[in-house]
Short mmCIF file of N, CA and C in Angstrom, two decimals:
data_model
loop_
_atom_site.label_atom_id
_atom_site.label_comp_id
_atom_site.label_asym_id
_atom_site.label_seq_id
_atom_site.Cartn_x
_atom_site.Cartn_y
_atom_site.Cartn_z
N MET A 25 -13.25 -15.53 9.09
CA MET A 25 -13.59 -14.12 9.25
C MET A 25 -13.55 -13.47 7.86
N ASN A 26 -14.60 -12.74 7.50
CA ASN A 26 -14.59 -12.09 6.20
C ASN A 26 -13.92 -10.73 6.30
N GLN A 27 -13.65 -10.12 5.13
CA GLN A 27 -12.87 -8.88 5.10
C GLN A 27 -13.53 -7.75 5.87
N GLU A 28 -14.87 -7.70 5.89
CA GLU A 28 -15.54 -6.62 6.59
C GLU A 28 -15.27 -6.67 8.10
N ASP A 29 -14.99 -7.87 8.62
CA ASP A 29 -14.69 -8.02 10.03
C ASP A 29 -13.24 -7.65 10.35
N THR A 30 -12.39 -7.57 9.34
CA THR A 30 -10.97 -7.35 9.55
C THR A 30 -10.58 -5.88 9.52
N ILE A 31 -11.07 -5.15 8.53
CA ILE A 31 -10.69 -3.73 8.40
C ILE A 31 -11.89 -2.88 8.01
N ARG A 32 -11.67 -1.58 8.14
CA ARG A 32 -12.64 -0.59 7.66
C ARG A 32 -11.84 0.51 6.99
N LEU A 33 -12.29 0.96 5.83
CA LEU A 33 -11.68 2.09 5.14
C LEU A 33 -12.47 3.34 5.50
N ARG A 34 -11.76 4.43 5.77
CA ARG A 34 -12.45 5.67 6.09
C ARG A 34 -11.66 6.85 5.54
N ALA A 35 -12.29 8.00 5.52
CA ALA A 35 -11.65 9.23 5.07
C ALA A 35 -10.60 9.67 6.09
N MET A 36 -9.65 10.47 5.63
CA MET A 36 -8.65 11.05 6.53
C MET A 36 -9.30 12.07 7.45
N GLU A 37 -8.79 12.14 8.66
CA GLU A 37 -9.22 13.11 9.66
C GLU A 37 -7.98 13.85 10.15
N PRO A 38 -8.15 15.03 10.75
CA PRO A 38 -7.00 15.75 11.30
C PRO A 38 -6.20 14.91 12.31
N GLU A 39 -6.87 14.00 13.00
CA GLU A 39 -6.20 13.15 13.98
C GLU A 39 -5.21 12.17 13.34
N ASP A 40 -5.26 12.03 12.03
CA ASP A 40 -4.35 11.12 11.31
C ASP A 40 -3.02 11.76 10.96
N LEU A 41 -2.83 13.01 11.35
CA LEU A 41 -1.63 13.74 10.97
C LEU A 41 -0.35 13.03 11.43
N ASP A 42 -0.29 12.56 12.67
CA ASP A 42 0.93 11.91 13.16
C ASP A 42 1.26 10.66 12.36
N MET A 43 0.26 9.84 12.09
CA MET A 43 0.50 8.62 11.32
C MET A 43 0.94 8.97 9.89
N LEU A 44 0.28 9.94 9.29
CA LEU A 44 0.64 10.37 7.95
C LEU A 44 2.06 10.91 7.91
N TYR A 45 2.42 11.70 8.91
CA TYR A 45 3.77 12.26 9.02
C TYR A 45 4.81 11.15 9.11
N THR A 46 4.53 10.13 9.93
CA THR A 46 5.46 9.01 10.11
C THR A 46 5.65 8.24 8.81
N ILE A 47 4.56 7.94 8.13
CA ILE A 47 4.64 7.15 6.89
C ILE A 47 5.31 7.96 5.78
N GLU A 48 4.91 9.19 5.59
CA GLU A 48 5.45 9.99 4.49
C GLU A 48 6.94 10.31 4.68
N ASN A 49 7.42 10.28 5.91
CA ASN A 49 8.82 10.61 6.18
C ASN A 49 9.68 9.39 6.47
N ASP A 50 9.14 8.20 6.24
CA ASP A 50 9.90 6.96 6.41
C ASP A 50 10.73 6.74 5.14
N GLN A 51 12.03 7.00 5.23
CA GLN A 51 12.89 6.92 4.05
C GLN A 51 12.94 5.52 3.44
N GLN A 52 12.70 4.50 4.24
CA GLN A 52 12.68 3.15 3.67
C GLN A 52 11.52 2.97 2.71
N LEU A 53 10.44 3.70 2.91
CA LEU A 53 9.30 3.61 2.01
C LEU A 53 9.51 4.42 0.73
N TRP A 54 10.42 5.37 0.75
CA TRP A 54 10.68 6.18 -0.44
C TRP A 54 11.15 5.31 -1.59
N ASN A 55 11.83 4.22 -1.31
CA ASN A 55 12.35 3.37 -2.37
C ASN A 55 11.29 2.49 -3.00
N VAL A 56 10.10 2.42 -2.43
CA VAL A 56 9.06 1.58 -3.02
C VAL A 56 7.96 2.41 -3.67
N GLY A 57 8.11 3.71 -3.65
CA GLY A 57 7.11 4.58 -4.26
C GLY A 57 7.77 5.71 -5.02
N SER A 58 7.00 6.75 -5.28
CA SER A 58 7.55 7.86 -6.05
C SER A 58 7.93 9.05 -5.18
N THR A 59 7.70 8.97 -3.88
CA THR A 59 8.07 10.06 -2.98
C THR A 59 9.54 9.93 -2.60
N ASN A 60 10.24 11.06 -2.60
CA ASN A 60 11.65 11.02 -2.19
C ASN A 60 12.07 12.30 -1.46
N VAL A 61 11.09 12.98 -0.88
CA VAL A 61 11.39 14.17 -0.09
C VAL A 61 10.58 14.12 1.21
N PRO A 62 11.13 14.67 2.28
CA PRO A 62 10.35 14.70 3.53
C PRO A 62 9.24 15.75 3.44
N TYR A 63 8.19 15.50 4.19
CA TYR A 63 7.06 16.43 4.26
C TYR A 63 6.96 16.98 5.67
N SER A 64 6.71 18.28 5.78
CA SER A 64 6.53 18.90 7.09
C SER A 64 5.12 18.62 7.61
N ARG A 65 4.95 18.75 8.91
CA ARG A 65 3.61 18.63 9.50
C ARG A 65 2.67 19.67 8.89
N TYR A 66 3.20 20.86 8.66
CA TYR A 66 2.38 21.92 8.09
C TYR A 66 1.84 21.52 6.72
N VAL A 67 2.69 21.03 5.86
CA VAL A 67 2.28 20.63 4.51
C VAL A 67 1.24 19.51 4.59
N LEU A 68 1.47 18.53 5.46
CA LEU A 68 0.54 17.41 5.58
C LEU A 68 -0.79 17.86 6.20
N HIS A 69 -0.72 18.77 7.17
CA HIS A 69 -1.94 19.31 7.76
C HIS A 69 -2.75 20.03 6.68
N ASP A 70 -2.05 20.80 5.86
CA ASP A 70 -2.70 21.53 4.77
C ASP A 70 -3.32 20.55 3.77
N TYR A 71 -2.61 19.45 3.49
CA TYR A 71 -3.12 18.43 2.57
C TYR A 71 -4.43 17.84 3.10
N ILE A 72 -4.44 17.48 4.38
CA ILE A 72 -5.66 16.93 4.97
C ILE A 72 -6.79 17.95 4.93
N ALA A 73 -6.47 19.19 5.30
CA ALA A 73 -7.50 20.23 5.38
C ALA A 73 -8.07 20.59 4.01
N ASN A 74 -7.25 20.53 2.98
CA ASN A 74 -7.68 21.00 1.66
C ASN A 74 -8.08 19.91 0.68
N SER A 75 -7.94 18.66 1.09
CA SER A 75 -8.39 17.58 0.23
C SER A 75 -9.91 17.62 0.15
N SER A 76 -10.43 17.63 -1.05
CA SER A 76 -11.89 17.73 -1.19
C SER A 76 -12.58 16.42 -0.83
N GLY A 77 -11.83 15.33 -0.89
CA GLY A 77 -12.45 14.03 -0.66
C GLY A 77 -13.26 13.56 -1.86
N ASP A 78 -13.21 14.31 -2.95
CA ASP A 78 -13.95 13.98 -4.16
C ASP A 78 -12.96 13.48 -5.21
N ILE A 79 -12.99 12.20 -5.48
CA ILE A 79 -12.04 11.60 -6.41
C ILE A 79 -12.19 12.18 -7.81
N TYR A 80 -13.37 12.65 -8.16
CA TYR A 80 -13.58 13.22 -9.49
C TYR A 80 -12.92 14.58 -9.62
N THR A 81 -12.79 15.30 -8.50
CA THR A 81 -12.13 16.60 -8.50
C THR A 81 -10.62 16.45 -8.35
N ASP A 82 -10.20 15.65 -7.37
CA ASP A 82 -8.78 15.52 -7.03
C ASP A 82 -8.04 14.49 -7.88
N ARG A 83 -8.78 13.59 -8.55
CA ARG A 83 -8.22 12.45 -9.29
C ARG A 83 -7.50 11.46 -8.39
N GLU A 84 -7.73 11.60 -7.08
CA GLU A 84 -7.14 10.69 -6.11
C GLU A 84 -7.93 10.76 -4.82
N VAL A 85 -7.76 9.73 -4.02
CA VAL A 85 -8.33 9.73 -2.67
C VAL A 85 -7.42 8.91 -1.77
N ARG A 86 -7.20 9.40 -0.59
CA ARG A 86 -6.40 8.68 0.40
C ARG A 86 -7.37 8.17 1.46
N LEU A 87 -7.26 6.88 1.75
CA LEU A 87 -8.14 6.24 2.72
C LEU A 87 -7.31 5.70 3.88
N ILE A 88 -7.85 5.83 5.07
CA ILE A 88 -7.21 5.30 6.26
C ILE A 88 -7.76 3.90 6.51
N ILE A 89 -6.87 2.99 6.87
CA ILE A 89 -7.25 1.60 7.14
C ILE A 89 -7.28 1.41 8.66
N GLU A 90 -8.43 1.01 9.17
CA GLU A 90 -8.57 0.71 10.60
C GLU A 90 -8.87 -0.76 10.78
N ASN A 91 -8.38 -1.33 11.88
CA ASN A 91 -8.74 -2.71 12.19
C ASN A 91 -10.08 -2.73 12.92
N ARG A 92 -10.56 -3.91 13.27
CA ARG A 92 -11.91 -4.03 13.83
C ARG A 92 -12.07 -3.40 15.20
N VAL A 93 -10.94 -3.08 15.88
CA VAL A 93 -11.05 -2.40 17.17
C VAL A 93 -10.77 -0.90 17.05
N GLY A 94 -10.69 -0.41 15.81
CA GLY A 94 -10.57 1.03 15.58
C GLY A 94 -9.16 1.58 15.57
N GLU A 95 -8.15 0.70 15.60
CA GLU A 95 -6.76 1.17 15.50
C GLU A 95 -6.45 1.48 14.04
N THR A 96 -5.72 2.56 13.82
CA THR A 96 -5.24 2.87 12.48
C THR A 96 -4.06 1.96 12.19
N VAL A 97 -4.18 1.18 11.11
CA VAL A 97 -3.13 0.21 10.79
C VAL A 97 -2.40 0.54 9.49
N GLY A 98 -2.91 1.52 8.73
CA GLY A 98 -2.25 1.89 7.49
C GLY A 98 -3.08 2.85 6.68
N MET A 99 -2.66 3.01 5.44
CA MET A 99 -3.41 3.88 4.53
C MET A 99 -3.30 3.34 3.12
N ALA A 100 -4.26 3.73 2.32
CA ALA A 100 -4.29 3.30 0.92
C ALA A 100 -4.60 4.52 0.06
N ASP A 101 -4.02 4.53 -1.10
CA ASP A 101 -4.25 5.61 -2.06
C ASP A 101 -4.85 5.04 -3.33
N ILE A 102 -5.83 5.73 -3.85
CA ILE A 102 -6.29 5.50 -5.21
C ILE A 102 -5.89 6.77 -5.95
N ILE A 103 -4.96 6.63 -6.89
CA ILE A 103 -4.42 7.80 -7.59
C ILE A 103 -4.54 7.60 -9.09
N ASN A 104 -4.21 8.65 -9.83
CA ASN A 104 -4.29 8.60 -11.29
C ASN A 104 -5.65 8.07 -11.76
N PHE A 105 -6.69 8.51 -11.04
CA PHE A 105 -8.06 8.11 -11.34
C PHE A 105 -8.44 8.62 -12.72
N ASP A 106 -8.88 7.71 -13.57
CA ASP A 106 -9.26 8.04 -14.94
C ASP A 106 -10.68 7.54 -15.17
N ALA A 107 -11.66 8.41 -14.92
CA ALA A 107 -13.07 8.03 -15.05
C ALA A 107 -13.43 7.68 -16.49
N LYS A 108 -12.84 8.39 -17.45
CA LYS A 108 -13.15 8.13 -18.86
C LYS A 108 -12.75 6.72 -19.27
N ASN A 109 -11.55 6.30 -18.86
CA ASN A 109 -11.05 4.98 -19.26
C ASN A 109 -11.26 3.92 -18.19
N CYS A 110 -11.91 4.30 -17.10
CA CYS A 110 -12.36 3.37 -16.05
C CYS A 110 -11.23 2.60 -15.38
N HIS A 111 -10.13 3.31 -15.02
CA HIS A 111 -9.06 2.67 -14.27
C HIS A 111 -8.40 3.65 -13.32
N ALA A 112 -7.66 3.11 -12.36
CA ALA A 112 -6.92 3.92 -11.40
C ALA A 112 -5.78 3.08 -10.83
N GLU A 113 -4.79 3.79 -10.30
CA GLU A 113 -3.65 3.14 -9.65
C GLU A 113 -3.95 3.03 -8.16
N VAL A 114 -3.48 1.98 -7.54
CA VAL A 114 -3.69 1.78 -6.11
C VAL A 114 -2.34 1.56 -5.42
N GLY A 115 -2.22 2.11 -4.23
CA GLY A 115 -1.03 1.90 -3.40
C GLY A 115 -1.48 1.70 -1.97
N ILE A 116 -0.68 1.00 -1.21
CA ILE A 116 -1.06 0.68 0.16
C ILE A 116 0.18 0.63 1.03
N VAL A 117 0.05 1.11 2.27
CA VAL A 117 1.11 1.02 3.27
C VAL A 117 0.46 0.54 4.57
N ILE A 118 0.98 -0.52 5.09
CA ILE A 118 0.56 -1.01 6.40
C ILE A 118 1.70 -0.70 7.37
N ALA A 119 1.37 -0.11 8.52
CA ALA A 119 2.39 0.22 9.52
C ALA A 119 3.14 -1.05 9.92
N ARG A 120 4.44 -0.91 10.14
CA ARG A 120 5.30 -2.07 10.42
C ARG A 120 4.74 -3.00 11.49
N GLU A 121 4.24 -2.43 12.57
CA GLU A 121 3.77 -3.25 13.68
C GLU A 121 2.46 -3.98 13.37
N HIS A 122 1.84 -3.67 12.25
CA HIS A 122 0.57 -4.31 11.89
C HIS A 122 0.69 -5.19 10.64
N ARG A 123 1.89 -5.37 10.14
CA ARG A 123 2.07 -6.19 8.95
C ARG A 123 1.91 -7.68 9.28
N MET A 124 1.60 -8.45 8.25
CA MET A 124 1.47 -9.91 8.34
C MET A 124 0.27 -10.33 9.20
N LYS A 125 -0.75 -9.49 9.25
CA LYS A 125 -1.96 -9.80 10.01
C LYS A 125 -3.20 -9.86 9.12
N GLY A 126 -3.00 -9.76 7.80
CA GLY A 126 -4.12 -9.84 6.86
C GLY A 126 -4.77 -8.51 6.54
N TYR A 127 -4.27 -7.42 7.14
CA TYR A 127 -4.90 -6.11 6.89
C TYR A 127 -4.70 -5.64 5.45
N GLY A 128 -3.53 -5.88 4.89
CA GLY A 128 -3.27 -5.44 3.52
C GLY A 128 -4.18 -6.14 2.53
N LEU A 129 -4.33 -7.44 2.66
CA LEU A 129 -5.19 -8.20 1.77
C LEU A 129 -6.64 -7.75 1.90
N SER A 130 -7.10 -7.59 3.12
CA SER A 130 -8.48 -7.13 3.33
C SER A 130 -8.69 -5.74 2.75
N ALA A 131 -7.70 -4.87 2.92
CA ALA A 131 -7.82 -3.51 2.38
C ALA A 131 -7.88 -3.54 0.86
N LEU A 132 -7.01 -4.32 0.21
CA LEU A 132 -7.04 -4.39 -1.25
C LEU A 132 -8.37 -4.96 -1.75
N GLN A 133 -8.90 -5.95 -1.06
CA GLN A 133 -10.19 -6.50 -1.46
C GLN A 133 -11.31 -5.46 -1.30
N SER A 134 -11.26 -4.71 -0.22
CA SER A 134 -12.27 -3.66 0.00
C SER A 134 -12.14 -2.54 -1.03
N ILE A 135 -10.90 -2.18 -1.37
CA ILE A 135 -10.68 -1.14 -2.38
C ILE A 135 -11.20 -1.61 -3.74
N ALA A 136 -10.96 -2.87 -4.07
CA ALA A 136 -11.46 -3.40 -5.34
C ALA A 136 -12.99 -3.36 -5.37
N ASP A 137 -13.63 -3.72 -4.26
CA ASP A 137 -15.10 -3.64 -4.20
C ASP A 137 -15.57 -2.20 -4.37
N TYR A 138 -14.93 -1.26 -3.69
CA TYR A 138 -15.27 0.16 -3.79
C TYR A 138 -15.08 0.66 -5.23
N ALA A 139 -13.96 0.27 -5.84
CA ALA A 139 -13.67 0.71 -7.21
C ALA A 139 -14.71 0.17 -8.19
N ARG A 140 -15.11 -1.05 -7.99
CA ARG A 140 -16.08 -1.68 -8.91
C ARG A 140 -17.50 -1.18 -8.66
N LEU A 141 -17.93 -1.20 -7.41
CA LEU A 141 -19.33 -0.92 -7.09
C LEU A 141 -19.66 0.57 -7.01
N THR A 142 -18.72 1.39 -6.54
CA THR A 142 -19.00 2.80 -6.32
C THR A 142 -18.42 3.67 -7.43
N LEU A 143 -17.17 3.41 -7.79
CA LEU A 143 -16.51 4.22 -8.82
C LEU A 143 -16.75 3.70 -10.23
N HIS A 144 -17.27 2.47 -10.35
CA HIS A 144 -17.57 1.84 -11.64
C HIS A 144 -16.33 1.71 -12.51
N LEU A 145 -15.20 1.38 -11.87
CA LEU A 145 -13.96 1.17 -12.61
C LEU A 145 -13.93 -0.25 -13.17
N ARG A 146 -13.20 -0.41 -14.23
CA ARG A 146 -13.01 -1.73 -14.85
C ARG A 146 -11.73 -2.39 -14.35
N GLN A 147 -10.74 -1.56 -13.96
CA GLN A 147 -9.51 -2.16 -13.49
C GLN A 147 -8.75 -1.24 -12.55
N LEU A 148 -7.95 -1.87 -11.71
CA LEU A 148 -6.98 -1.20 -10.86
C LEU A 148 -5.61 -1.73 -11.24
N TYR A 149 -4.59 -0.90 -11.03
CA TYR A 149 -3.23 -1.34 -11.29
C TYR A 149 -2.30 -0.82 -10.21
N ALA A 150 -1.16 -1.46 -10.10
CA ALA A 150 -0.12 -1.05 -9.15
C ALA A 150 1.22 -1.24 -9.82
N ILE A 151 2.15 -0.34 -9.50
CA ILE A 151 3.54 -0.47 -9.96
C ILE A 151 4.37 -0.74 -8.72
N ILE A 152 5.00 -1.91 -8.69
CA ILE A 152 5.66 -2.41 -7.49
C ILE A 152 7.11 -2.75 -7.80
N ASP A 153 8.01 -2.36 -6.91
CA ASP A 153 9.42 -2.75 -7.04
C ASP A 153 9.48 -4.27 -7.19
N ALA A 154 10.10 -4.74 -8.24
CA ALA A 154 10.16 -6.18 -8.52
C ALA A 154 10.82 -6.95 -7.39
N ALA A 155 11.71 -6.31 -6.64
CA ALA A 155 12.39 -6.98 -5.53
C ALA A 155 11.55 -7.00 -4.26
N ASN A 156 10.43 -6.30 -4.23
CA ASN A 156 9.57 -6.26 -3.05
C ASN A 156 8.63 -7.46 -3.09
N GLU A 157 9.19 -8.61 -2.73
CA GLU A 157 8.45 -9.86 -2.84
C GLU A 157 7.18 -9.87 -2.01
N ALA A 158 7.21 -9.26 -0.82
CA ALA A 158 6.03 -9.25 0.04
C ALA A 158 4.88 -8.49 -0.63
N SER A 159 5.18 -7.35 -1.26
CA SER A 159 4.12 -6.58 -1.93
C SER A 159 3.61 -7.30 -3.18
N VAL A 160 4.51 -7.86 -3.95
CA VAL A 160 4.09 -8.60 -5.13
C VAL A 160 3.17 -9.75 -4.71
N ARG A 161 3.55 -10.47 -3.67
CA ARG A 161 2.74 -11.59 -3.16
C ARG A 161 1.37 -11.09 -2.67
N LEU A 162 1.37 -9.97 -1.94
CA LEU A 162 0.12 -9.40 -1.44
C LEU A 162 -0.84 -9.10 -2.59
N PHE A 163 -0.36 -8.40 -3.61
CA PHE A 163 -1.22 -8.04 -4.73
C PHE A 163 -1.67 -9.28 -5.49
N ARG A 164 -0.77 -10.24 -5.64
CA ARG A 164 -1.14 -11.49 -6.32
C ARG A 164 -2.24 -12.21 -5.53
N ASN A 165 -2.11 -12.25 -4.21
CA ASN A 165 -3.12 -12.90 -3.37
C ASN A 165 -4.46 -12.17 -3.42
N ALA A 166 -4.43 -10.87 -3.75
CA ALA A 166 -5.66 -10.09 -3.87
C ALA A 166 -6.27 -10.21 -5.27
N GLY A 167 -5.66 -11.00 -6.15
CA GLY A 167 -6.22 -11.22 -7.48
C GLY A 167 -5.57 -10.44 -8.59
N PHE A 168 -4.54 -9.65 -8.27
CA PHE A 168 -3.84 -8.89 -9.31
C PHE A 168 -2.93 -9.84 -10.08
N GLN A 169 -2.77 -9.57 -11.38
CA GLN A 169 -1.89 -10.36 -12.24
C GLN A 169 -0.78 -9.46 -12.74
N GLN A 170 0.44 -10.02 -12.80
CA GLN A 170 1.55 -9.25 -13.38
C GLN A 170 1.35 -9.19 -14.88
N SER A 171 1.36 -7.97 -15.43
CA SER A 171 1.16 -7.82 -16.87
C SER A 171 2.38 -7.28 -17.60
N ALA A 172 3.35 -6.75 -16.84
CA ALA A 172 4.56 -6.23 -17.50
C ALA A 172 5.67 -6.08 -16.48
N THR A 173 6.89 -6.09 -16.99
CA THR A 173 8.05 -5.72 -16.20
C THR A 173 8.58 -4.42 -16.77
N LEU A 174 8.77 -3.45 -15.91
CA LEU A 174 9.27 -2.13 -16.31
C LEU A 174 10.74 -2.06 -15.93
N GLN A 175 11.61 -2.20 -16.91
CA GLN A 175 13.05 -2.24 -16.67
C GLN A 175 13.57 -0.90 -16.17
N ASP A 176 14.41 -0.94 -15.15
CA ASP A 176 15.06 0.27 -14.60
C ASP A 176 14.05 1.40 -14.35
N TRP A 177 12.92 1.09 -13.78
CA TRP A 177 11.82 2.03 -13.59
C TRP A 177 11.98 2.90 -12.35
N LEU A 178 12.56 2.34 -11.29
CA LEU A 178 12.68 3.04 -10.01
C LEU A 178 14.16 3.34 -9.73
N TYR A 179 14.40 4.53 -9.23
CA TYR A 179 15.77 4.93 -8.90
C TYR A 179 15.82 5.24 -7.41
N ASP A 180 16.72 4.58 -6.68
CA ASP A 180 16.80 4.76 -5.23
C ASP A 180 17.92 5.72 -4.81
N GLY A 181 18.49 6.44 -5.77
CA GLY A 181 19.58 7.36 -5.47
C GLY A 181 20.95 6.75 -5.72
N LYS A 182 20.97 5.43 -5.86
CA LYS A 182 22.23 4.72 -6.13
C LYS A 182 22.15 3.88 -7.39
N LYS A 183 21.02 3.24 -7.59
CA LYS A 183 20.88 2.37 -8.75
C LYS A 183 19.42 2.33 -9.19
N PHE A 184 19.24 1.91 -10.43
CA PHE A 184 17.90 1.72 -10.97
C PHE A 184 17.44 0.30 -10.67
N ARG A 185 16.16 0.16 -10.41
CA ARG A 185 15.56 -1.13 -10.13
C ARG A 185 14.34 -1.33 -11.03
N SER A 186 14.08 -2.55 -11.37
CA SER A 186 12.91 -2.86 -12.19
C SER A 186 11.66 -2.88 -11.32
N ALA A 187 10.53 -2.66 -11.96
CA ALA A 187 9.24 -2.71 -11.29
C ALA A 187 8.33 -3.64 -12.09
N VAL A 188 7.29 -4.10 -11.45
CA VAL A 188 6.28 -4.90 -12.14
C VAL A 188 4.98 -4.12 -12.14
N LEU A 189 4.27 -4.23 -13.24
CA LEU A 189 2.94 -3.66 -13.37
C LEU A 189 1.96 -4.78 -13.09
N MET A 190 1.12 -4.57 -12.09
CA MET A 190 0.13 -5.58 -11.73
C MET A 190 -1.26 -4.97 -11.92
N GLN A 191 -2.18 -5.78 -12.47
CA GLN A 191 -3.54 -5.31 -12.76
C GLN A 191 -4.55 -6.31 -12.26
N ILE A 192 -5.72 -5.75 -11.93
CA ILE A 192 -6.87 -6.61 -11.64
C ILE A 192 -8.05 -6.04 -12.41
N PHE A 193 -8.76 -6.93 -13.09
CA PHE A 193 -9.97 -6.54 -13.80
C PHE A 193 -11.14 -6.82 -12.89
N LEU A 194 -11.96 -5.81 -12.70
CA LEU A 194 -13.03 -5.88 -11.70
C LEU A 194 -14.35 -6.39 -12.27
#
């Protein structure tokens, strides 16, 4: 089965509010990203309503990941979009009940295709907690290479943790 049969990336809709609320307020995910505060439904509703959907304006885009039967299985972000230097950061979250089914790999492959063919980017990068072996493995399987270790880069409220910088050239 090819990646197009596995997932579909689409724009956020108001109906995604509950899923977005759940993911953004999952404290276990705060330690793997840069978010460390809860978000209200109102703030997230406002975010969905006011996002232009134009990566050139917002410098970011949030995409919803659906499986082939139309279930929402996660979301992906392209952030820190730099059109001049032809690169952007990518992040991905797959809902717990949908992990280990190939959705993350398919989503990263689709994002790389979108970045190369539509956005004309030369590279994508991700900053991943070095201890998050599943994420490091996922990005490696998608063709990303580790290019640096960032010592004491992430702080979880108790201790600093190292992160790895992973890149893929498109």
